[in-house]
Short mmCIF file of C-alpha atoms in Angstrom, two decimals:
data_model
loop_
_atom_site.label_atom_id
_atom_site.label_comp_id
_atom_site.label_asym_id
_atom_site.label_seq_id
_atom_site.Cartn_x
_atom_site.Cartn_y
_atom_site.Cartn_z
CA MET A 1 -19.79 -38.91 -62.37
CA GLN A 2 -19.98 -37.58 -58.46
CA ASN A 3 -22.88 -39.64 -56.01
CA THR A 4 -25.15 -37.21 -54.71
CA VAL A 5 -28.23 -37.21 -51.97
CA LYS A 6 -31.09 -34.78 -51.88
CA ILE A 7 -32.29 -33.35 -48.68
CA ALA A 8 -36.39 -33.69 -49.15
CA SER A 9 -38.22 -31.96 -47.17
CA PRO A 10 -40.12 -34.67 -44.16
CA TYR A 11 -43.22 -32.78 -44.49
CA ASP A 12 -44.30 -31.82 -48.19
CA LEU A 13 -40.58 -34.43 -49.56
CA SER A 14 -39.92 -31.58 -51.68
CA VAL A 15 -35.79 -31.60 -52.84
CA ILE A 16 -35.09 -29.03 -51.04
CA LYS A 17 -30.62 -29.21 -51.66
CA GLU A 18 -28.87 -31.64 -53.54
CA LEU A 19 -25.55 -32.37 -51.65
CA ASN A 20 -22.19 -33.95 -53.17
CA LEU A 21 -21.36 -37.43 -51.60
CA MET A 22 -17.59 -37.38 -50.62
CA ASP A 23 -15.68 -40.17 -52.00
CA ARG A 24 -12.63 -42.14 -50.45
CA ASN A 25 -9.99 -40.30 -51.86
CA GLU A 26 -11.49 -36.69 -50.73
CA LEU A 27 -12.27 -38.63 -46.82
CA GLU A 28 -8.91 -39.97 -46.67
CA LYS A 29 -7.98 -36.17 -47.81
CA ALA A 30 -9.41 -35.09 -44.31
CA ILE A 31 -8.78 -37.95 -42.62
CA GLN A 32 -4.74 -36.34 -43.61
CA THR A 33 -5.34 -32.69 -42.43
CA ALA A 34 -6.81 -33.96 -39.75
CA GLN A 35 -3.67 -35.88 -38.74
CA HIS A 36 -1.54 -33.25 -39.91
CA LEU A 37 -3.44 -30.53 -37.69
CA PHE A 38 -2.94 -32.79 -34.72
CA GLU A 39 0.38 -34.46 -34.73
CA ASN A 40 1.93 -30.51 -35.76
CA GLN A 41 1.96 -29.11 -31.90
CA SER A 42 2.98 -25.58 -33.65
CA LEU A 43 -0.16 -25.47 -35.35
CA TRP A 44 -2.78 -26.20 -31.89
CA ILE A 45 -5.11 -23.67 -30.59
CA PRO A 46 -4.52 -21.57 -27.49
CA ALA A 47 -7.08 -21.91 -25.71
CA TYR A 48 -7.61 -18.03 -25.33
CA LYS A 49 -8.11 -18.04 -29.23
CA ARG A 50 -10.43 -21.14 -29.12
CA MET A 51 -12.54 -19.44 -26.52
CA GLU A 52 -12.87 -16.15 -29.14
CA ILE A 53 -13.84 -18.33 -31.37
CA LEU A 54 -16.33 -20.00 -29.38
CA GLU A 55 -17.54 -16.82 -28.25
CA LYS A 56 -17.91 -15.03 -31.41
CA ALA A 57 -19.68 -17.98 -32.94
CA ALA A 58 -22.47 -18.03 -30.74
CA SER A 59 -23.02 -14.47 -31.47
CA LEU A 60 -22.99 -15.46 -35.00
CA MET A 61 -25.84 -18.13 -34.03
CA SER A 62 -27.67 -15.14 -32.35
CA ASP A 63 -27.49 -13.03 -35.13
CA ARG A 64 -28.65 -15.50 -37.21
CA VAL A 65 -31.83 -17.17 -35.09
CA GLU A 66 -34.29 -16.91 -37.46
CA GLU A 67 -32.45 -18.06 -40.52
CA LEU A 68 -30.92 -21.28 -38.44
CA ILE A 69 -34.77 -22.34 -37.44
CA HIS A 70 -36.12 -22.54 -40.46
CA LEU A 71 -33.54 -24.26 -42.02
CA ALA A 72 -33.00 -27.37 -39.10
CA LEU A 73 -37.11 -27.28 -39.18
CA SER A 74 -36.99 -27.54 -43.24
CA GLU A 75 -35.00 -30.88 -43.16
CA GLY A 76 -35.96 -32.03 -40.21
CA GLY A 77 -39.52 -31.74 -39.54
CA LYS A 78 -39.58 -30.49 -35.83
CA PRO A 79 -42.34 -27.95 -35.02
CA TYR A 80 -41.48 -24.13 -35.84
CA GLN A 81 -41.84 -24.07 -31.21
CA ASP A 82 -39.36 -26.79 -30.73
CA SER A 83 -37.03 -25.85 -33.38
CA LYS A 84 -35.88 -22.56 -32.25
CA ALA A 85 -35.74 -24.15 -28.39
CA GLU A 86 -33.45 -26.39 -30.42
CA VAL A 87 -31.62 -23.40 -31.49
CA LEU A 88 -31.76 -21.45 -28.49
CA ARG A 89 -29.90 -24.60 -26.28
CA ALA A 90 -27.43 -25.09 -28.84
CA ILE A 91 -26.64 -20.85 -29.15
CA LYS A 92 -25.78 -22.27 -25.26
CA GLY A 93 -24.28 -25.30 -25.94
CA VAL A 94 -21.40 -22.85 -27.80
CA LYS A 95 -20.34 -20.30 -24.84
CA LEU A 96 -21.07 -23.49 -22.31
CA ALA A 97 -18.29 -24.85 -24.41
CA ALA A 98 -16.80 -21.47 -24.24
CA GLU A 99 -16.54 -21.35 -20.94
CA HIS A 100 -15.18 -24.44 -19.68
CA ILE A 101 -12.53 -24.28 -21.43
CA SER A 102 -10.65 -22.74 -18.22
CA GLN A 103 -11.66 -25.17 -15.95
CA ILE A 104 -9.47 -27.43 -17.98
CA LYS A 105 -6.73 -28.17 -15.74
CA GLY A 106 -5.00 -31.21 -13.41
CA GLU A 107 -3.94 -31.79 -9.93
CA GLN A 108 -0.53 -32.38 -7.80
CA ILE A 109 -0.17 -36.23 -6.90
CA PRO A 110 1.02 -36.13 -3.46
CA MET A 111 4.79 -37.81 -3.44
CA ALA A 112 7.37 -38.49 -0.08
CA LEU A 113 4.35 -40.70 0.88
CA MET A 114 7.68 -43.55 1.10
CA GLU A 115 11.09 -42.23 1.44
CA SER A 116 11.15 -43.59 -2.39
CA ALA A 117 9.39 -40.92 -3.38
CA GLN A 118 10.71 -37.79 -0.91
CA ASN A 119 12.78 -35.05 -3.35
CA ARG A 120 10.44 -35.16 -6.82
CA LEU A 121 6.97 -33.29 -7.37
CA ALA A 122 4.06 -34.41 -9.89
CA PHE A 123 1.39 -32.99 -11.52
CA THR A 124 -0.77 -33.70 -14.49
CA THR A 125 -2.12 -31.85 -16.72
CA LYS A 126 -4.41 -31.90 -19.76
CA GLU A 127 -3.69 -32.83 -23.54
CA PRO A 128 -6.53 -32.99 -26.40
CA ILE A 129 -7.18 -36.78 -27.08
CA GLY A 130 -6.37 -36.96 -31.02
CA ILE A 131 -8.46 -36.93 -34.33
CA VAL A 132 -12.14 -36.69 -33.12
CA ALA A 133 -14.78 -38.79 -35.39
CA ALA A 134 -18.52 -37.46 -34.95
CA ILE A 135 -21.44 -39.69 -36.67
CA SER A 136 -24.46 -37.95 -35.38
CA ALA A 137 -28.34 -38.23 -35.60
CA PHE A 138 -31.16 -36.84 -38.21
CA ASN A 139 -33.27 -35.32 -34.50
CA HIS A 140 -31.10 -32.31 -33.75
CA PRO A 141 -29.45 -31.55 -36.36
CA LEU A 142 -28.53 -28.42 -35.25
CA ASN A 143 -27.43 -28.97 -31.26
CA LEU A 144 -25.82 -32.31 -31.45
CA ALA A 145 -23.70 -30.98 -34.33
CA VAL A 146 -22.81 -28.08 -31.77
CA HIS A 147 -22.32 -31.19 -28.43
CA GLN A 148 -19.70 -33.27 -31.21
CA ILE A 149 -18.30 -30.04 -33.28
CA ALA A 150 -17.75 -27.58 -30.23
CA THR A 151 -16.60 -29.53 -27.64
CA ALA A 152 -13.82 -31.26 -29.86
CA PHE A 153 -13.40 -27.36 -31.19
CA ALA A 154 -13.13 -26.87 -27.16
CA ALA A 155 -10.97 -30.07 -25.92
CA GLY A 156 -8.19 -28.74 -28.87
CA CYS A 157 -9.24 -31.53 -31.44
CA PRO A 158 -9.72 -32.22 -35.32
CA VAL A 159 -12.84 -33.09 -35.33
CA ILE A 160 -14.84 -34.60 -38.85
CA PHE A 161 -18.37 -34.71 -38.21
CA LYS A 162 -20.87 -36.64 -40.15
CA PRO A 163 -24.22 -35.63 -40.52
CA ALA A 164 -27.12 -38.03 -40.61
CA LEU A 165 -27.73 -37.86 -44.81
CA THR A 166 -31.55 -36.39 -43.79
CA THR A 167 -30.09 -33.35 -42.39
CA PRO A 168 -26.88 -32.35 -42.78
CA MET A 169 -27.97 -28.68 -43.73
CA SER A 170 -27.67 -27.81 -39.86
CA GLY A 171 -24.15 -29.35 -39.50
CA ILE A 172 -23.45 -27.59 -42.37
CA ALA A 173 -24.35 -23.90 -41.69
CA LEU A 174 -22.65 -24.31 -37.83
CA ALA A 175 -18.96 -25.11 -39.18
CA GLU A 176 -19.12 -22.33 -42.01
CA ILE A 177 -20.24 -19.99 -38.94
CA PHE A 178 -17.40 -21.33 -37.06
CA LYS A 179 -15.36 -20.25 -39.84
CA ASP A 180 -16.26 -17.05 -40.17
CA ALA A 181 -15.43 -16.44 -36.14
CA GLY A 182 -12.20 -17.78 -36.95
CA ALA A 183 -11.65 -21.69 -36.79
CA PRO A 184 -8.65 -21.96 -38.85
CA GLU A 185 -9.07 -24.10 -42.29
CA GLY A 186 -9.13 -28.33 -41.35
CA TRP A 187 -10.28 -27.64 -37.57
CA ILE A 188 -13.58 -28.32 -38.53
CA GLN A 189 -14.52 -30.65 -41.60
CA VAL A 190 -17.98 -31.64 -42.30
CA VAL A 191 -18.21 -34.77 -44.32
CA LEU A 192 -21.01 -36.59 -46.23
CA CYS A 193 -20.80 -40.39 -47.74
CA GLU A 194 -22.25 -43.52 -47.46
CA ARG A 195 -22.20 -45.78 -44.55
CA ASP A 196 -19.37 -47.55 -46.11
CA LEU A 197 -16.91 -44.66 -46.21
CA ALA A 198 -18.83 -43.98 -42.25
CA GLU A 199 -17.39 -46.77 -41.26
CA ALA A 200 -14.13 -46.69 -43.16
CA LEU A 201 -14.02 -43.07 -41.35
CA VAL A 202 -14.29 -44.23 -37.81
CA THR A 203 -12.01 -47.48 -37.71
CA ASP A 204 -9.40 -46.16 -39.20
CA SER A 205 -6.20 -46.19 -37.17
CA ARG A 206 -5.55 -42.41 -37.09
CA ILE A 207 -8.61 -42.00 -35.43
CA HIS A 208 -8.58 -41.61 -31.29
CA PHE A 209 -11.87 -40.49 -30.18
CA PHE A 210 -14.96 -41.79 -31.64
CA SER A 211 -18.42 -39.94 -30.54
CA PHE A 212 -21.44 -41.69 -32.10
CA ILE A 213 -25.27 -40.73 -31.73
CA GLY A 214 -27.92 -43.02 -33.07
CA SER A 215 -29.49 -46.71 -33.09
CA ALA A 216 -28.06 -49.13 -30.74
CA LYS A 217 -27.39 -51.30 -33.62
CA VAL A 218 -25.54 -49.26 -35.70
CA GLY A 219 -23.41 -47.31 -32.90
CA TRP A 220 -22.44 -51.22 -31.98
CA TYR A 221 -21.27 -52.07 -35.10
CA LEU A 222 -19.39 -49.77 -35.15
CA HIS A 223 -17.53 -49.72 -31.85
CA SER A 224 -16.99 -53.93 -31.95
CA LYS A 225 -14.54 -51.70 -35.61
CA LEU A 226 -12.26 -49.87 -33.68
CA SER A 227 -8.94 -49.65 -33.81
CA PRO A 228 -6.74 -50.74 -30.34
CA GLY A 229 -7.06 -47.14 -27.87
CA THR A 230 -9.73 -44.93 -29.89
CA ARG A 231 -11.81 -44.41 -27.41
CA SER A 232 -15.84 -44.09 -27.89
CA ALA A 233 -18.69 -41.85 -26.56
CA LEU A 234 -22.06 -43.97 -28.30
CA GLU A 235 -25.56 -42.24 -27.74
CA HIS A 236 -28.35 -44.17 -27.87
CA GLY A 237 -32.00 -44.26 -27.00
CA GLY A 238 -34.27 -46.20 -25.09
CA ALA A 239 -38.14 -46.38 -23.93
CA ALA A 240 -38.29 -44.57 -20.80
CA PRO A 241 -40.33 -45.29 -18.69
CA VAL A 242 -42.28 -43.48 -16.04
CA ILE A 243 -44.01 -43.87 -12.73
CA VAL A 244 -47.20 -42.58 -11.62
CA GLU A 245 -47.97 -43.04 -8.05
CA GLN A 246 -52.05 -42.31 -6.69
CA ASP A 247 -50.98 -38.58 -5.21
CA ALA A 248 -49.98 -37.65 -8.67
CA ASP A 249 -50.51 -33.91 -9.44
CA PHE A 250 -52.99 -34.38 -12.59
CA GLY A 251 -51.89 -29.93 -13.66
CA GLU A 252 -48.28 -30.25 -14.01
CA MET A 253 -47.94 -34.30 -14.60
CA ILE A 254 -50.36 -34.39 -17.83
CA PRO A 255 -49.22 -31.31 -19.50
CA ASP A 256 -45.05 -32.70 -19.01
CA LEU A 257 -46.29 -36.18 -20.21
CA VAL A 258 -47.72 -35.15 -23.36
CA LYS A 259 -44.99 -32.78 -24.06
CA GLY A 260 -42.59 -35.28 -23.20
CA GLY A 261 -44.06 -38.31 -25.08
CA PHE A 262 -45.06 -35.93 -28.69
CA TYR A 263 -42.23 -33.41 -29.00
CA HIS A 264 -40.81 -34.20 -31.91
CA ALA A 265 -43.71 -36.39 -33.07
CA GLY A 266 -41.88 -38.89 -30.01
CA GLN A 267 -38.34 -38.63 -32.46
CA VAL A 268 -35.83 -38.10 -28.78
CA CYS A 269 -33.70 -41.04 -27.19
CA VAL A 270 -35.60 -40.12 -24.46
CA SER A 271 -39.18 -39.46 -25.12
CA VAL A 272 -41.77 -40.85 -22.88
CA GLN A 273 -42.89 -44.31 -23.97
CA ARG A 274 -43.63 -46.53 -21.20
CA VAL A 275 -46.16 -44.82 -18.46
CA TYR A 276 -47.24 -47.06 -15.29
CA VAL A 277 -50.10 -45.56 -13.36
CA HIS A 278 -51.81 -46.64 -10.11
CA GLU A 279 -54.55 -48.86 -11.02
CA GLY A 280 -56.55 -46.42 -8.33
CA ILE A 281 -56.35 -43.98 -10.42
CA ILE A 282 -55.42 -44.87 -14.08
CA GLU A 283 -59.42 -43.92 -16.20
CA ASN A 284 -59.21 -40.55 -14.52
CA PHE A 285 -54.85 -40.18 -15.70
CA ILE A 286 -56.54 -41.98 -18.94
CA LYS A 287 -58.92 -39.12 -19.45
CA LYS A 288 -57.13 -35.92 -18.95
CA PHE A 289 -54.10 -37.87 -21.24
CA VAL A 290 -56.11 -38.54 -23.93
CA THR A 291 -58.09 -35.53 -24.04
CA GLU A 292 -54.43 -33.42 -23.78
CA ALA A 293 -53.16 -35.67 -26.25
CA ASN A 294 -56.48 -34.69 -28.68
CA GLN A 295 -55.64 -31.04 -28.60
CA LEU A 296 -52.57 -31.45 -30.53
CA THR A 297 -52.46 -29.74 -33.28
CA VAL A 298 -50.37 -31.90 -36.02
CA GLY A 299 -49.13 -30.58 -39.55
CA ASP A 300 -46.81 -27.73 -41.27
CA PRO A 301 -43.32 -27.78 -39.14
CA ALA A 302 -43.56 -23.89 -40.71
CA ASP A 303 -46.36 -23.29 -38.76
CA ALA A 304 -46.07 -21.97 -35.17
CA ALA A 305 -49.73 -23.27 -34.19
CA THR A 306 -47.72 -27.01 -34.52
CA ASP A 307 -46.88 -29.15 -31.61
CA VAL A 308 -46.62 -32.83 -33.87
CA GLY A 309 -45.08 -32.75 -37.05
CA PRO A 310 -43.86 -35.49 -39.47
CA LEU A 311 -41.91 -37.93 -38.66
CA ILE A 312 -37.71 -38.33 -40.84
CA LEU A 313 -39.12 -40.41 -43.94
CA PRO A 314 -42.07 -41.75 -45.06
CA LYS A 315 -40.39 -44.88 -44.18
CA GLU A 316 -40.73 -44.49 -40.75
CA VAL A 317 -44.72 -43.81 -40.44
CA ASP A 318 -44.84 -47.30 -42.36
CA ARG A 319 -43.50 -49.10 -39.12
CA VAL A 320 -45.09 -47.07 -36.31
CA ALA A 321 -48.36 -48.13 -37.96
CA GLU A 322 -47.01 -51.86 -38.65
CA TRP A 323 -46.71 -51.30 -34.95
CA VAL A 324 -49.28 -49.99 -33.52
CA ASN A 325 -51.53 -52.28 -35.28
CA GLU A 326 -49.35 -55.74 -33.84
CA ALA A 327 -49.82 -54.29 -30.45
CA ILE A 328 -53.71 -53.72 -31.23
CA VAL A 329 -53.97 -56.99 -32.74
CA GLU A 330 -52.32 -59.07 -29.66
CA GLY A 331 -54.48 -57.43 -27.39
CA ALA A 332 -53.88 -53.20 -26.78
CA GLN A 333 -57.01 -50.86 -26.35
CA LEU A 334 -56.85 -48.03 -28.77
CA LEU A 335 -57.66 -44.87 -26.88
CA THR A 336 -56.94 -42.14 -29.31
CA GLY A 337 -55.14 -41.57 -32.97
CA GLY A 338 -54.16 -44.90 -34.34
CA LYS A 339 -54.34 -43.89 -37.80
CA ARG A 340 -52.28 -42.33 -40.68
CA ILE A 341 -52.65 -38.73 -41.50
CA SER A 342 -50.84 -38.33 -44.86
CA GLU A 343 -47.73 -40.09 -46.15
CA THR A 344 -45.44 -38.02 -43.64
CA LEU A 345 -47.80 -37.25 -40.54
CA TYR A 346 -49.65 -39.77 -38.36
CA GLN A 347 -52.17 -39.04 -35.23
CA PRO A 348 -50.50 -39.05 -31.14
CA THR A 349 -51.41 -42.49 -30.50
CA VAL A 350 -52.43 -43.56 -26.92
CA LEU A 351 -52.89 -47.25 -26.15
CA LEU A 352 -53.77 -49.33 -23.01
CA ASN A 353 -51.75 -52.03 -21.33
CA PRO A 354 -49.80 -53.19 -25.16
CA SER A 355 -48.87 -57.33 -24.40
CA GLU A 356 -45.27 -57.01 -22.56
CA LYS A 357 -44.12 -58.96 -25.92
CA SER A 358 -45.28 -56.07 -28.24
CA LYS A 359 -43.06 -54.07 -30.57
CA VAL A 360 -44.16 -50.95 -28.36
CA SER A 361 -43.34 -52.27 -25.08
CA THR A 362 -39.75 -53.51 -25.88
CA ASN A 363 -38.70 -51.52 -28.75
CA GLU A 364 -37.78 -47.61 -28.80
CA ILE A 365 -40.94 -46.66 -30.80
CA PHE A 366 -38.84 -43.24 -32.04
CA GLY A 367 -42.38 -42.26 -33.30
CA PRO A 368 -45.77 -40.10 -31.66
CA VAL A 369 -47.23 -43.19 -29.72
CA VAL A 370 -47.39 -43.64 -25.14
CA CYS A 371 -48.45 -46.64 -24.05
CA ILE A 372 -50.39 -46.68 -21.02
CA TYR A 373 -49.86 -49.77 -18.00
CA THR A 374 -51.44 -50.06 -15.22
CA TYR A 375 -49.59 -51.90 -11.77
CA THR A 376 -50.92 -52.05 -8.03
CA ASP A 377 -48.02 -52.61 -6.56
CA ARG A 378 -45.07 -50.29 -7.51
CA ASP A 379 -42.06 -52.59 -7.02
CA GLU A 380 -43.50 -55.06 -9.68
CA ALA A 381 -43.64 -51.87 -11.99
CA ILE A 382 -40.41 -50.72 -11.60
CA ASN A 383 -39.29 -53.91 -12.39
CA ARG A 384 -41.49 -54.17 -15.52
CA ALA A 385 -40.16 -50.48 -15.84
CA ASN A 386 -36.41 -52.48 -15.98
CA ALA A 387 -37.13 -55.37 -17.85
CA LEU A 388 -35.81 -54.67 -21.21
CA ASP A 389 -31.83 -53.88 -21.91
CA VAL A 390 -32.03 -50.06 -22.59
CA HIS A 391 -31.49 -47.86 -19.73
CA PHE A 392 -31.56 -44.09 -19.70
CA GLN A 393 -34.10 -41.46 -18.41
CA ALA A 394 -36.33 -42.32 -16.30
CA ALA A 395 -39.73 -40.72 -14.52
CA VAL A 396 -41.74 -40.85 -11.07
CA PHE A 397 -44.70 -38.28 -10.41
CA THR A 398 -45.46 -38.29 -6.43
CA LYS A 399 -46.00 -36.57 -4.02
CA ASN A 400 -43.88 -38.24 -1.25
CA ILE A 401 -40.35 -38.27 -0.58
CA ASP A 402 -39.79 -41.65 0.17
CA ILE A 403 -41.47 -43.18 -2.66
CA ALA A 404 -39.71 -40.53 -5.24
CA MET A 405 -36.21 -41.69 -3.87
CA ASP A 406 -37.32 -45.12 -3.03
CA THR A 407 -37.88 -44.44 -6.78
CA VAL A 408 -35.07 -43.14 -7.83
CA LYS A 409 -33.01 -45.53 -6.06
CA LYS A 410 -35.20 -48.83 -7.61
CA LEU A 411 -35.59 -47.37 -11.36
CA ASN A 412 -32.38 -48.85 -13.51
CA ALA A 413 -32.05 -45.35 -15.69
CA THR A 414 -28.84 -43.05 -15.63
CA ALA A 415 -31.20 -39.99 -14.80
CA VAL A 416 -34.31 -40.03 -12.68
CA MET A 417 -37.00 -37.11 -13.13
CA VAL A 418 -38.86 -36.48 -10.55
CA ASN A 419 -42.23 -35.20 -11.22
CA ASP A 420 -41.01 -34.31 -14.98
CA HIS A 421 -41.06 -36.49 -17.71
CA THR A 422 -38.03 -38.02 -19.40
CA ALA A 423 -36.92 -35.82 -22.17
CA PHE A 424 -35.95 -32.82 -19.88
CA ARG A 425 -32.30 -31.98 -20.89
CA VAL A 426 -30.03 -29.23 -19.89
CA ASP A 427 -26.92 -28.78 -22.45
CA TRP A 428 -24.57 -28.88 -18.76
CA MET A 429 -25.92 -31.91 -17.13
CA PRO A 430 -24.82 -35.05 -17.93
CA PHE A 431 -26.50 -37.15 -20.29
CA GLY A 432 -26.12 -41.09 -21.96
CA GLY A 433 -27.89 -44.06 -21.51
CA ARG A 434 -26.07 -47.12 -19.73
CA ASP A 435 -25.85 -50.70 -20.85
CA THR A 436 -27.64 -51.00 -24.19
CA SER A 437 -28.28 -47.54 -24.48
CA GLY A 438 -24.57 -46.27 -24.55
CA ILE A 439 -20.84 -45.37 -22.93
CA GLY A 440 -20.01 -42.53 -21.93
CA MET A 441 -21.37 -39.49 -21.23
CA GLY A 442 -22.89 -36.09 -23.25
CA GLY A 443 -23.26 -33.11 -21.98
CA ILE A 444 -21.09 -30.56 -22.64
CA SER A 445 -18.47 -30.20 -20.14
CA TYR A 446 -18.21 -34.41 -19.41
CA THR A 447 -18.74 -34.49 -23.37
CA ILE A 448 -14.67 -31.72 -23.56
CA ASN A 449 -13.47 -33.77 -20.43
CA GLU A 450 -13.67 -37.10 -22.02
CA MET A 451 -11.73 -35.98 -25.58
CA MET A 452 -9.22 -35.32 -23.56
CA ARG A 453 -6.39 -37.10 -22.04
CA GLU A 454 -3.80 -36.74 -19.12
CA LYS A 455 -0.20 -36.73 -18.73
CA MET A 456 1.98 -36.55 -15.77
CA THR A 457 4.98 -34.95 -15.26
CA VAL A 458 7.16 -35.81 -12.02
CA ILE A 459 10.31 -33.94 -11.14
CA LYS A 460 13.45 -35.23 -9.29
CA SER A 461 15.36 -32.47 -7.27
CA LYS A 462 17.33 -32.35 -4.17
CA TYR A 463 15.86 -29.08 -3.54
CA LEU A 464 11.89 -30.47 -3.33
#
C-alpha cells in the first residue's frame, strides 16, 4: 500500500487533498531521468527555446492568477492580499529568468602578456552545472518554487524539486504550467517524499547542485552529507534587527515595521523581530506601534480584509505561545497580544525588553511576535543586534545620512534597509544570509549564475 500525505488548511485544518508519496524506486527513476537528459547533450534545450517556454509559462500564470492565489492561500494560510502579491512576484520571477538567459555569457582572457603565452586566443563560456536537487519551504509555496525551478530551467539544468509536504500543491501547479508551456518531459520533476528519501536525493553522487530553503538545522546537516563536488546554496532564517534613532519618521516607520513584523504571521525568514529603539522616543514608539498592531485583522486568509492568518501547524502555535510565556516569566513586559485565538491563530504580540537569553531574543520566532528593546548608545545597540550567529537582512531608521551609513557599515548583514523594514525584497536583487543564515545568494539572476559553471577554451595558432 502506497504511503500518502494529507494536505490540510492551516486555518480550519480541513483536508484539501491527499497525495501519494514517492518510494525509493520512483526516486531512483527520477534521478535516472534527469541524468539521461543532462548527459546526452543532444537533448539539451537551446537558449531561445528555454526563453520561449519561460515566457509562455509566465503568460499562463497570468491567465491563472486567481486560481494560483487560492491554491497558495488554501495550503499555506497566507492572507489573500499577500498571496496575490506572491503570485504576481512569481510571474515576474519567471519573466526575469527568461530575460537573464540573454545575459549568460563568458569573456575573453588576455594572452600574450608574456612570451610563453603568445599566439593564443582564450575565452570562457558558461555551461549548466548539471542536475539540481531543490528542497523548498512552506511559507512562499509558489514564489520559492519559481526561485528554484525557473532558475534551474533557465540555466539548462534538469531539476528535481521537493516542496514542503505542508504546501506541495503550488509547486506541482507550477510544474504543470511549465509542461503546458512546452517544457519537455523530465526537465522539471516534482517529488513528494519523507525526509529519509529527501536526504538520499540530495546526497546522491549524481546531483551537481543542491538548493535548500528552510531551517538551519536541516540545511547544514544535509550540506555536511553532500557528495564531493556538489555545489550548494542554502537559505536559512534570521532574527532580523532594526535600529531606530531619535529622528526617525514615525509616519513612515510604524506602518512599515508592523507590516514587516506581522506579514504572513511572522513566518518569513527576514521578518522584523528585534527592534532597538532609542530611549528618548521609546514611549511614543510603543504607543504608536501597539496601536497599529492592535488594528490588524486576524482570521480567515481567504477574506480580503485579513491581515494576519494562521500559523502553518497547530504545533507552531503551541511553540510560539510557549516562547512568549517563557519570555514574560524571564522579565519581558507584554505590551499587547500574548494569547492564542484558536487552535491555528495567535494574536499579534509585542514584548518590551525580553531577556537577551530568552528564546524570543536568541532564536528565529517565525510567528507573529515583535520584540522591542531600549538603548542609549547606538554602537551598543548594534553590538546587541550583531550578537547572534544568524545574519540576514537588517534595517535602520534615521534621517541623518551619516548615522545611516555608519550603521549600515557596522551591522553584520547581507542587506541593510535604510528607512524600510527588514522583509523588503524584490526578486532581481541578491538575497541570502551569511554565517549560520546560509551560503550563496538567491535572486533570479544570481541563482541562475550559481547553477552554471565556466569552461575555458584556449586556441593556439601562429596567426594569432
